PDB file of C-alpha atoms and ligand atoms in Angstrom:
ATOM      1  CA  UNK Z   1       0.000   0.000   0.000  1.00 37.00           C
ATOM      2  CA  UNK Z   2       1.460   3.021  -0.983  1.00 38.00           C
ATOM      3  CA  UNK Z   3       1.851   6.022   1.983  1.00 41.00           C
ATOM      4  CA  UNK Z   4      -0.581   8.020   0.640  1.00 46.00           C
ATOM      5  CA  UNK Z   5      -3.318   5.719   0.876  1.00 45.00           C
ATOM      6  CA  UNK Z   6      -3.036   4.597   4.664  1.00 47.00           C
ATOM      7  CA  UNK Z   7      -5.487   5.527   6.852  1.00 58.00           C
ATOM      8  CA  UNK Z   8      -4.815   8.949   9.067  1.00 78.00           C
ATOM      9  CA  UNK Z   9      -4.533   7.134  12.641  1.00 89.00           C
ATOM     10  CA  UNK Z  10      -8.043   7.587  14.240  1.00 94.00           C
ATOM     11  CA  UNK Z  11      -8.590  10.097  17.319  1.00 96.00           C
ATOM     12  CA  UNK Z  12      -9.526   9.209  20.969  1.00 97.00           C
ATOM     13  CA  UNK Z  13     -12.034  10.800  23.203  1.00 98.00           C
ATOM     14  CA  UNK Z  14     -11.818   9.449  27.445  1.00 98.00           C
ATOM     15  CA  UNK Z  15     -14.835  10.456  28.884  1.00 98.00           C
ATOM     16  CA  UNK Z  16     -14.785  10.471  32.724  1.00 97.00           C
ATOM     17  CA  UNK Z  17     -17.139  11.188  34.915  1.00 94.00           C
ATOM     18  CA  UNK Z  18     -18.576  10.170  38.773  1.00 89.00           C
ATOM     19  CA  UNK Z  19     -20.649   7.278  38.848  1.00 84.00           C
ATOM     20  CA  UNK Z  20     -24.024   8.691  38.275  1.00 84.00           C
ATOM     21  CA  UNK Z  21     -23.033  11.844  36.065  1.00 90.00           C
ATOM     22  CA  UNK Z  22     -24.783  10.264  33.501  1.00 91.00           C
ATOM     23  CA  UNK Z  23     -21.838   9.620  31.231  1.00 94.00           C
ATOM     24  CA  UNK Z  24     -22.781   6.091  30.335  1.00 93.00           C
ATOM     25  CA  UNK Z  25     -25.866   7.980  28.512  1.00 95.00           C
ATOM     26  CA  UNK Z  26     -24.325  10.550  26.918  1.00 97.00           C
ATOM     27  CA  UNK Z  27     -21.704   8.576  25.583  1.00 97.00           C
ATOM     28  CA  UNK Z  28     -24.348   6.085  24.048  1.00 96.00           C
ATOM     29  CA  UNK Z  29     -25.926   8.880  22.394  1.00 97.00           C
ATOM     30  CA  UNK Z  30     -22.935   9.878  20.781  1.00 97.00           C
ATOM     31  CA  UNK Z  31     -22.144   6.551  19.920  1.00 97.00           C
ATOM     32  CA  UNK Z  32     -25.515   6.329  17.682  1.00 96.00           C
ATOM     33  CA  UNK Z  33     -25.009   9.236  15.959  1.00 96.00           C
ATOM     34  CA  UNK Z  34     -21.455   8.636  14.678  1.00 96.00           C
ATOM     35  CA  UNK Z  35     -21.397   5.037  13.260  1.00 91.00           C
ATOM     36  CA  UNK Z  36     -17.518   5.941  12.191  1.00 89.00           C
ATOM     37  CA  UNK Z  37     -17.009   6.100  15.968  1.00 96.00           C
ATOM     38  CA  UNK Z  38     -16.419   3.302  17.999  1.00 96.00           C
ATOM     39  CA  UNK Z  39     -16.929   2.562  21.869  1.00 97.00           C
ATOM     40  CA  UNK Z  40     -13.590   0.803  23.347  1.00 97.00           C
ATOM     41  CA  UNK Z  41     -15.284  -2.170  25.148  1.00 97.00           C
ATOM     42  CA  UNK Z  42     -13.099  -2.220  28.402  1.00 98.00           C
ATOM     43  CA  UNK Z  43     -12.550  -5.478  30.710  1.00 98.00           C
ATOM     44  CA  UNK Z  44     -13.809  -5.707  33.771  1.00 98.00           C
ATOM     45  CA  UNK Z  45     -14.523  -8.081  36.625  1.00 98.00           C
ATOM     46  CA  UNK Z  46     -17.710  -6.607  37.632  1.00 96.00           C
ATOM     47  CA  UNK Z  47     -21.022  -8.635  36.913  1.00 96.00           C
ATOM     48  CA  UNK Z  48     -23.146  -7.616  34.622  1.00 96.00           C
ATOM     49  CA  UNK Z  49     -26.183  -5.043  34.948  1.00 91.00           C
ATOM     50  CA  UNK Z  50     -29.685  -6.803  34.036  1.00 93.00           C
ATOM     51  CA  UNK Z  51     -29.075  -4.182  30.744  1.00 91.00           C
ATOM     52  CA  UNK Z  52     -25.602  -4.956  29.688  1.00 94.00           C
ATOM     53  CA  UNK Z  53     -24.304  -7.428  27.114  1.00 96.00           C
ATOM     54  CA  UNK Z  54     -21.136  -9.067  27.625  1.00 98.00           C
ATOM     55  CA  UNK Z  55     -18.655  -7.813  24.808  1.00 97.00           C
ATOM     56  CA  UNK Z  56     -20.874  -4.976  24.170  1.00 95.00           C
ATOM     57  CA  UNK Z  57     -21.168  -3.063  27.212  1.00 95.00           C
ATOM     58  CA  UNK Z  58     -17.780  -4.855  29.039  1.00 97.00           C
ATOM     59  CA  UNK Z  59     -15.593  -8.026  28.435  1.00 98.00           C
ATOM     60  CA  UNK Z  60     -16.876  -9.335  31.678  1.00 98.00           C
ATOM     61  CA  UNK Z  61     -14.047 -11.585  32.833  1.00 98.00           C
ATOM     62  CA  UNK Z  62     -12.701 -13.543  36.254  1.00 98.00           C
ATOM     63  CA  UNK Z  63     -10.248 -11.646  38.003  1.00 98.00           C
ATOM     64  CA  UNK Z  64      -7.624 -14.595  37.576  1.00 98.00           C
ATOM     65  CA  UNK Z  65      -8.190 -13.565  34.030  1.00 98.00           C
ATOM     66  CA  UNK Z  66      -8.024 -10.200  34.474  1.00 98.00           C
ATOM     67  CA  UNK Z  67      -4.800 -10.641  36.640  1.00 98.00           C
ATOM     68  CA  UNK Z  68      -3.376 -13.001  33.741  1.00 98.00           C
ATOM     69  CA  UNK Z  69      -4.330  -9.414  31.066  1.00 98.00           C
ATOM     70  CA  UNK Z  70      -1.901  -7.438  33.833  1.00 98.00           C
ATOM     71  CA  UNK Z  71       0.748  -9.810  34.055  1.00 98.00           C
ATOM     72  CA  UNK Z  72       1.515  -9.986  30.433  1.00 98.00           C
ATOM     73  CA  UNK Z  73       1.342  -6.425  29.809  1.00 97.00           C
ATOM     74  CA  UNK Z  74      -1.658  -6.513  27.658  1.00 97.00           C
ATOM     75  CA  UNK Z  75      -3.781  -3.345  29.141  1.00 98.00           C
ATOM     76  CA  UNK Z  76      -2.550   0.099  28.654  1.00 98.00           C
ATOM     77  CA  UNK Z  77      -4.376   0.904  31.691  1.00 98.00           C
ATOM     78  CA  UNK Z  78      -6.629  -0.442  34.522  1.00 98.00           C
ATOM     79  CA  UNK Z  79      -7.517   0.572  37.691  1.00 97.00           C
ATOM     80  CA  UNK Z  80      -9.811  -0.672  40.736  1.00 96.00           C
ATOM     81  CA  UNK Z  81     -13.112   0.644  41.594  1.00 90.00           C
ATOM     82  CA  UNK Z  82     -15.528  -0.825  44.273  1.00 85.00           C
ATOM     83  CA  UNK Z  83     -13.494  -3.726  44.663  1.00 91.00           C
ATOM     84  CA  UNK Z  84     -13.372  -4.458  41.095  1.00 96.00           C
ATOM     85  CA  UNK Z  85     -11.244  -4.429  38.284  1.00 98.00           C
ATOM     86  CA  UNK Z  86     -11.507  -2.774  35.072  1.00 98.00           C
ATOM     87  CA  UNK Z  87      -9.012  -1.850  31.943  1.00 98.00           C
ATOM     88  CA  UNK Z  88      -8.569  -1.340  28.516  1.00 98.00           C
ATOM     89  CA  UNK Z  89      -6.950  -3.756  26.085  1.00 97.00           C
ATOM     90  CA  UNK Z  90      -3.524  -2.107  24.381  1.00 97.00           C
ATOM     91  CA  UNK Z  91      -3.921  -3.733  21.490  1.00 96.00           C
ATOM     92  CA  UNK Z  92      -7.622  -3.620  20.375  1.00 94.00           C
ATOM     93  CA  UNK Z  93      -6.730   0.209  21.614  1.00 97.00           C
ATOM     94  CA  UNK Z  94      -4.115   0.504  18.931  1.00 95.00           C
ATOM     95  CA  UNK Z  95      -5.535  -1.835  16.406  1.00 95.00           C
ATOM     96  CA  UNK Z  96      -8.573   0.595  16.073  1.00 95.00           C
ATOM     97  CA  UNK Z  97      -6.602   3.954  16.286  1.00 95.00           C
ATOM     98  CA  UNK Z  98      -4.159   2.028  13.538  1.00 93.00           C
ATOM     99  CA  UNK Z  99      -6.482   1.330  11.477  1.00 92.00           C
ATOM    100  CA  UNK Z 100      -7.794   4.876  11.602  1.00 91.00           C
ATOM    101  CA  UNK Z 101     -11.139   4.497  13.502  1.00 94.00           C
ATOM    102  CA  UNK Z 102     -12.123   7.020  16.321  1.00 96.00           C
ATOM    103  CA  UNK Z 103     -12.358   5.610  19.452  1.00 98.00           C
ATOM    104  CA  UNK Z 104     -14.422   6.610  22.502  1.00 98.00           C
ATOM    105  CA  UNK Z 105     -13.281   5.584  25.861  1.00 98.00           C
ATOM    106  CA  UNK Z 106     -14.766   5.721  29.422  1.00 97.00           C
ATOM    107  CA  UNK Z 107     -12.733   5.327  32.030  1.00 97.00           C
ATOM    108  CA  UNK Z 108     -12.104   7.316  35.767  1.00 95.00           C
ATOM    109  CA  UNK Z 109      -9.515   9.505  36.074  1.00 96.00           C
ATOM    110  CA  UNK Z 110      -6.680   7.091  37.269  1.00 96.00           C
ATOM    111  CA  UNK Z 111      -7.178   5.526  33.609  1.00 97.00           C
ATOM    112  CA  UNK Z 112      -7.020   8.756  32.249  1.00 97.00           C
ATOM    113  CA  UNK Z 113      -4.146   9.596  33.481  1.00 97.00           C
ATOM    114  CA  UNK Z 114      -2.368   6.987  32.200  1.00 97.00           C
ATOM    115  CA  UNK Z 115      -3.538   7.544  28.989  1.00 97.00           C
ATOM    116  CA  UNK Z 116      -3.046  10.722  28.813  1.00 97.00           C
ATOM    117  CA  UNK Z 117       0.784   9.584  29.715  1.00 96.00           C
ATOM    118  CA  UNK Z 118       0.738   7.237  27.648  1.00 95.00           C
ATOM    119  CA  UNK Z 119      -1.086   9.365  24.254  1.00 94.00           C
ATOM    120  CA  UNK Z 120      -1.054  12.547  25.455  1.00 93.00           C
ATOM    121  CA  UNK Z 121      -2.669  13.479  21.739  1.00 92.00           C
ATOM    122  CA  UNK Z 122      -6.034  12.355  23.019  1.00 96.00           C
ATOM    123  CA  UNK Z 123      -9.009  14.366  23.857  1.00 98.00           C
ATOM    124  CA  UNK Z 124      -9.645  14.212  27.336  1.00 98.00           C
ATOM    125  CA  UNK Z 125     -13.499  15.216  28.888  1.00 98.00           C
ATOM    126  CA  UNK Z 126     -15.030  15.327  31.922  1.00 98.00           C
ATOM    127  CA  UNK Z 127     -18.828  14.974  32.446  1.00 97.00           C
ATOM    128  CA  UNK Z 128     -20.512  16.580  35.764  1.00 96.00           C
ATOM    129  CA  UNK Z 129     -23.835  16.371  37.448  1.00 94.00           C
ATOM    130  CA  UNK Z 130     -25.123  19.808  37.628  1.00 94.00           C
ATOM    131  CA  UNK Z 131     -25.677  19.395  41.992  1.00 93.00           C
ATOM    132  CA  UNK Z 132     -23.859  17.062  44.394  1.00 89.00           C
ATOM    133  CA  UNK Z 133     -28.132  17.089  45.239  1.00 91.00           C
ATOM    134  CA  UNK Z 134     -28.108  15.598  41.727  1.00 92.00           C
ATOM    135  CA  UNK Z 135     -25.632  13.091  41.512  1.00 90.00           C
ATOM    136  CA  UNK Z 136     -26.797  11.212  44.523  1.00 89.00           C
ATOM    137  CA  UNK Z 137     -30.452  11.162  43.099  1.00 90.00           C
ATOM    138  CA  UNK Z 138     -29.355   9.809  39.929  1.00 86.00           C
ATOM    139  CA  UNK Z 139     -27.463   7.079  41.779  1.00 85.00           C
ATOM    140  CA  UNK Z 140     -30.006   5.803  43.505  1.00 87.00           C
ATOM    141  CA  UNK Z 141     -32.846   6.347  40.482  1.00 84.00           C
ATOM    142  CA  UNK Z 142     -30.495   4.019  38.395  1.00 75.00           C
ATOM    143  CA  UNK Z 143     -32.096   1.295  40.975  1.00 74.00           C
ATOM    144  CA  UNK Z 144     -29.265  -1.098  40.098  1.00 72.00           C
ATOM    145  CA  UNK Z 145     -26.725  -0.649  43.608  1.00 77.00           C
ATOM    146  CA  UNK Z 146     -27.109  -1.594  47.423  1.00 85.00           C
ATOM    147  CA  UNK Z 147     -26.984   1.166  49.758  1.00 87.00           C
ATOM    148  CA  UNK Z 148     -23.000   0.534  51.074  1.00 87.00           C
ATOM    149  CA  UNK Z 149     -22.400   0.914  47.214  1.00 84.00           C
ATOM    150  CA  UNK Z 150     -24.138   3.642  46.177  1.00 87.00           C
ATOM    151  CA  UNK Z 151     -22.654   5.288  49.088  1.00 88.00           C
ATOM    152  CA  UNK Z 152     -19.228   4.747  48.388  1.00 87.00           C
ATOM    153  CA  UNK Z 153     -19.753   5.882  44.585  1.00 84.00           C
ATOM    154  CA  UNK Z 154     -20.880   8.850  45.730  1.00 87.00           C
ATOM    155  CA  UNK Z 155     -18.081   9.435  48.245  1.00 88.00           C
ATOM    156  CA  UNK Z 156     -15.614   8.451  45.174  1.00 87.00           C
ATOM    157  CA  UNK Z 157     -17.331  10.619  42.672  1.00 88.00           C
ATOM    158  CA  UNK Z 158     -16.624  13.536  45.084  1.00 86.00           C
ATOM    159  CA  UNK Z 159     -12.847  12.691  45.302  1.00 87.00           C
ATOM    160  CA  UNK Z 160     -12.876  12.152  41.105  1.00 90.00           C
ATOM    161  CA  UNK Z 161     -14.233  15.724  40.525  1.00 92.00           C
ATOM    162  CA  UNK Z 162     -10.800  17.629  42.239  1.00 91.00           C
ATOM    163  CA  UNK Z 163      -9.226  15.878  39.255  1.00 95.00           C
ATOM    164  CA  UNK Z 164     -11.096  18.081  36.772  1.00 96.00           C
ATOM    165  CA  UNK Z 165      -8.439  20.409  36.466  1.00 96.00           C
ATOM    166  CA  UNK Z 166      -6.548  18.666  33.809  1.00 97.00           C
ATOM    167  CA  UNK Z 167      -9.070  18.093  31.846  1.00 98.00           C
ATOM    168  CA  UNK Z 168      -9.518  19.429  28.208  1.00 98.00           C
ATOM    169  CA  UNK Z 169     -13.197  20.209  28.388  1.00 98.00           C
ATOM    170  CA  UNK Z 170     -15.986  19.847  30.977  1.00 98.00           C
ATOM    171  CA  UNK Z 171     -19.769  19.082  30.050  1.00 98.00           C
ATOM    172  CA  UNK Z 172     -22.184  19.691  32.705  1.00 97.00           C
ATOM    173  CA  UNK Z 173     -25.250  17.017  32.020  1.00 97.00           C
ATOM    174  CA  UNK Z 174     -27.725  19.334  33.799  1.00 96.00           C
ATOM    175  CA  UNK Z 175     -30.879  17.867  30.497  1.00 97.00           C
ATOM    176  CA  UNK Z 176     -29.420  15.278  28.669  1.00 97.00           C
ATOM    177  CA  UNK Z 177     -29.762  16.259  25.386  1.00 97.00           C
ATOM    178  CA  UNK Z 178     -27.945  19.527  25.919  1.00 98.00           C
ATOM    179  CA  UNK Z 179     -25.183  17.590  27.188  1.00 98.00           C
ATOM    180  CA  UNK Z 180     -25.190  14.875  24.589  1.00 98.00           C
ATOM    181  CA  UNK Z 181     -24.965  18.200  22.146  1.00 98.00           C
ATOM    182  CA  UNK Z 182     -21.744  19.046  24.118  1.00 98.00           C
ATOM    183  CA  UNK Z 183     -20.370  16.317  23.254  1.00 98.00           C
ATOM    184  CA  UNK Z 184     -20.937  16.020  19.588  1.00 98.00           C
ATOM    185  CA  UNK Z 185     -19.824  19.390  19.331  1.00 98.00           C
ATOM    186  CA  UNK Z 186     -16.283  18.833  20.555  1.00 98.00           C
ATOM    187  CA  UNK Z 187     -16.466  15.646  18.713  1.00 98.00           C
ATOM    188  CA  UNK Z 188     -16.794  17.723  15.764  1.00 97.00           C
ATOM    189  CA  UNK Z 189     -14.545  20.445  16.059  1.00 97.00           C
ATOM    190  CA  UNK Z 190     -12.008  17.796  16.803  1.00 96.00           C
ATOM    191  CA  UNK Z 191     -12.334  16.501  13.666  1.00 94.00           C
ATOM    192  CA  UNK Z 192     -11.865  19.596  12.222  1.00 94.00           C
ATOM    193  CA  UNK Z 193      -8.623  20.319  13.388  1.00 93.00           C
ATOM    194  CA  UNK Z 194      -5.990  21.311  11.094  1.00 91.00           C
ATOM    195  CA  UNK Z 195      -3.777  18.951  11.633  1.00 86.00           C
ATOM    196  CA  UNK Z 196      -6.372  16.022  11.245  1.00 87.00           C
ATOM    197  CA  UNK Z 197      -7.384  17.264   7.802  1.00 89.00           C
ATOM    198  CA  UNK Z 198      -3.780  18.336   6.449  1.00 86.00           C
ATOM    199  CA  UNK Z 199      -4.092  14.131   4.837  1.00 81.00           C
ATOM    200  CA  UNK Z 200      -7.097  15.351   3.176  1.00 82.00           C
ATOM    201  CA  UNK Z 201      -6.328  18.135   1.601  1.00 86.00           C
ATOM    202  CA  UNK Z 202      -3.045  17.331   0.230  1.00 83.00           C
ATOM    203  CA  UNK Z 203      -4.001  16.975  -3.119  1.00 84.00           C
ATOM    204  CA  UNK Z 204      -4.694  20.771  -3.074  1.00 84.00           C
ATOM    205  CA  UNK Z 205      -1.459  21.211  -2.596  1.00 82.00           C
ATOM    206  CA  UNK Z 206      -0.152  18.579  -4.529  1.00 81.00           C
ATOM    207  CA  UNK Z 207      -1.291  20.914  -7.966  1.00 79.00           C
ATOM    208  CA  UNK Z 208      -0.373  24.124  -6.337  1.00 77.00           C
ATOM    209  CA  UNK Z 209       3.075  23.219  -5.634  1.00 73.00           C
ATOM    210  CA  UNK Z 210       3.543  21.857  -2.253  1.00 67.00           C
ATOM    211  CA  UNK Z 211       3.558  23.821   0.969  1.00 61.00           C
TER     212      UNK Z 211
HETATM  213  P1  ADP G   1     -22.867   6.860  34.695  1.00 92.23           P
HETATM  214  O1  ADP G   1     -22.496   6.032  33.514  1.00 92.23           O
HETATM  215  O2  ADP G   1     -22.100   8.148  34.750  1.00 92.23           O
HETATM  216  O3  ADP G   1     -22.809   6.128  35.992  1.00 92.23           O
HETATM  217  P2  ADP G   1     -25.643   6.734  33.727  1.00 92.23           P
HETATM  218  O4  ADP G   1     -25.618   7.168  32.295  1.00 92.23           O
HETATM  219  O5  ADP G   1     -25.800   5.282  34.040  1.00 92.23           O
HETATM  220  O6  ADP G   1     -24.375   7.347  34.529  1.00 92.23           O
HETATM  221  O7  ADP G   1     -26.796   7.590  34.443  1.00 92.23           O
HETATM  222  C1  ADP G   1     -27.131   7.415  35.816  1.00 92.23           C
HETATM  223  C2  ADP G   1     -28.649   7.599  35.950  1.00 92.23           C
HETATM  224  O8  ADP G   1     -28.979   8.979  35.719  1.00 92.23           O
HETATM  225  C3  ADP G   1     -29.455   6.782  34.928  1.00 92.23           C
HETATM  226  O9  ADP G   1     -30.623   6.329  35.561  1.00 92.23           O
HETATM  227  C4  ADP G   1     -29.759   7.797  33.826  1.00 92.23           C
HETATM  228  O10 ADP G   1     -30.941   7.487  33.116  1.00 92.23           O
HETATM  229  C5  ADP G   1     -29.916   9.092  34.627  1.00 92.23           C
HETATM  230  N1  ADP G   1     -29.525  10.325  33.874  1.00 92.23           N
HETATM  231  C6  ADP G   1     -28.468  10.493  33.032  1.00 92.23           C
HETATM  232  N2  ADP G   1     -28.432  11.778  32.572  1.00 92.23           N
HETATM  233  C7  ADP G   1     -29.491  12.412  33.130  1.00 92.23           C
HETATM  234  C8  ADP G   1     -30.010  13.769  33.036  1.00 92.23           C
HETATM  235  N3  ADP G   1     -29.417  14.711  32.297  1.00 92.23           N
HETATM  236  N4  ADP G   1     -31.123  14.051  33.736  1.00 92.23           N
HETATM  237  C9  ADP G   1     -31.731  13.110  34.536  1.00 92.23           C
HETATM  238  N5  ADP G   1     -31.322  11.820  34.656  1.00 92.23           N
HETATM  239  C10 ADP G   1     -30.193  11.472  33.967  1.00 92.23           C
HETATM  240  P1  5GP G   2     -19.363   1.145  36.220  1.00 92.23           P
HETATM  241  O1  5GP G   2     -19.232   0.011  37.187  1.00 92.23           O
HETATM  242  O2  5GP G   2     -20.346   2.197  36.705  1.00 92.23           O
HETATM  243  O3  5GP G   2     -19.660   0.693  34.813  1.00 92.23           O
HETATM  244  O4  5GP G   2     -17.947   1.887  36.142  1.00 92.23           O
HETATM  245  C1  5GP G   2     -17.289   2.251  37.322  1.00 92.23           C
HETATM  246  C2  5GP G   2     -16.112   3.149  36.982  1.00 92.23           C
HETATM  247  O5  5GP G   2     -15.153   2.422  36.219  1.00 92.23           O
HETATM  248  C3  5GP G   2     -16.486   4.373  36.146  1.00 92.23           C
HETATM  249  O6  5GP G   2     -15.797   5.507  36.701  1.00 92.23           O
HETATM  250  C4  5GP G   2     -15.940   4.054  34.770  1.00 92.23           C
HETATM  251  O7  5GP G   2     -15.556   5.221  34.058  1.00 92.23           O
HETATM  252  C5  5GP G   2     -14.709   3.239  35.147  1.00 92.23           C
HETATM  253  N1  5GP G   2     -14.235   2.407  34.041  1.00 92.23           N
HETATM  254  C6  5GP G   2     -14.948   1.718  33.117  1.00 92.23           C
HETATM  255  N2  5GP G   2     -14.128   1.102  32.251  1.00 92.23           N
HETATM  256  C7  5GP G   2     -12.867   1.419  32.629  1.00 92.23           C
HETATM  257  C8  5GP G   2     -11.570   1.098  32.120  1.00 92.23           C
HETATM  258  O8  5GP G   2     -11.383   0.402  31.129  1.00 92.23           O
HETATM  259  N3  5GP G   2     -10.506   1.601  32.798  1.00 92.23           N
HETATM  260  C9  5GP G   2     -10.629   2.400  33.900  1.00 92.23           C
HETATM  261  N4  5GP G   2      -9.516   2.865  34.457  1.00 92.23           N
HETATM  262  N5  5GP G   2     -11.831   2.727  34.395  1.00 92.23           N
HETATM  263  C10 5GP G   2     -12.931   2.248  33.771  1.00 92.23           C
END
């Protein structure tokens, strides 16, 4: 294949937010609107809510499995939360970007970090309830947690937002659909960035002369 007909390498969105922001919708949303754009299915050790799909929603694995994925160097990050284990494969990661698909992530802020360390070229966002009020309402509406855990998210999600500051952008989900806006709008400015569309246009310059 000659160079000019690879594939620009895809983009990267990690969406964060506190269990309960409502990320998990928003992100869906976005998901349906931009077939090109695909949702990173992380790993995790966590069982399965009554309205997730195994391979869809998560790779929902043991944790000696899981442990196995660490060992060998196979996740470009993980983290723990509540006791369980979650993490993104490297290589379906790089596969995708590779082979010039977009990629949206969620993941907390510790696996943020690291990817951010890791490729700091990705685009890094932050969802928020609009009230701490809010947040704990939406935690328990979800009707999906025991009490101890719904209380612990909540303490967590309190601890996640003083990592904010970092952040590239910040979407408040006060409605939903405003919010789900938010995000296809920095979706789409981010593919509008010069340096994404220099492959593009190069045959312009290609009969003008070059740069
Ligand atoms: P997360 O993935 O951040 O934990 P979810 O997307 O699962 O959050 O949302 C948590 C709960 O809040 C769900 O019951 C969802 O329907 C609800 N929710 C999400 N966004 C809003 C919103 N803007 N207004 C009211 N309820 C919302
Ligand atoms: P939940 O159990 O609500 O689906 O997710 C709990 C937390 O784990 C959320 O903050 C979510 O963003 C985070 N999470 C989900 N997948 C990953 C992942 O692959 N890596 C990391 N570091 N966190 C993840």
């Amino acid at each position: 294949m000659s160079s000019e007909r690879l594939p620009m390498e895809g983009m990267f969105i990690a969406v964060t937010g506190p269990s309960g922001s409502g990320k998990t919708s928003v992100c869906k949303a976005l998901l349906e609107r931009f077939p090109q754009l695909r949702f990173s299915v992380s790993l995790t050790t966590r069982p399965p809510r009554p309205t997730e799909a195994d391979g869809k929603d998560y790779h929902f694995v043991t944790e000696a499995e899981f442990r196995d994925r660490i060992d060998r160097g196979d996740l470009i990050e993980w983290a723990e939360n509540f006791g369980q284990l979650y993490g993104t494969s490297r290589e379906t990661m790089e596969a995708a970007l590779r082979d010039g698909h977009d990629l949206l992530l969620d993941v907390d802020t510790r696996g943020a970090r690291a990817l951010k360390k890791a490729r700091p070229g990705g685009i890094f966002v932050f969802v928020i309830p609009p009230s701490i009020e809010e947040l704990e309402r939406r935690l328990r509406g979800r009707g999906s947690e025991t009490e101890e855990t719904i209380r612990r998210r909540f303490d967590n999600a309190l601890s996640e937002i003083r990592e904010i500051v970092w952040y590239d952008y910040i979407i408040m989900n006060d409605k939903l659909d405003a919010a789900i806006e938010r995000l296809r709008s920095i979706y789409v400015a981010e593919t509008c960035r010069r340096e994404r569309m220099m492959v593009k246009i190069k045959p312009f310059f290609e009969r003008s002369g070059g740069i």
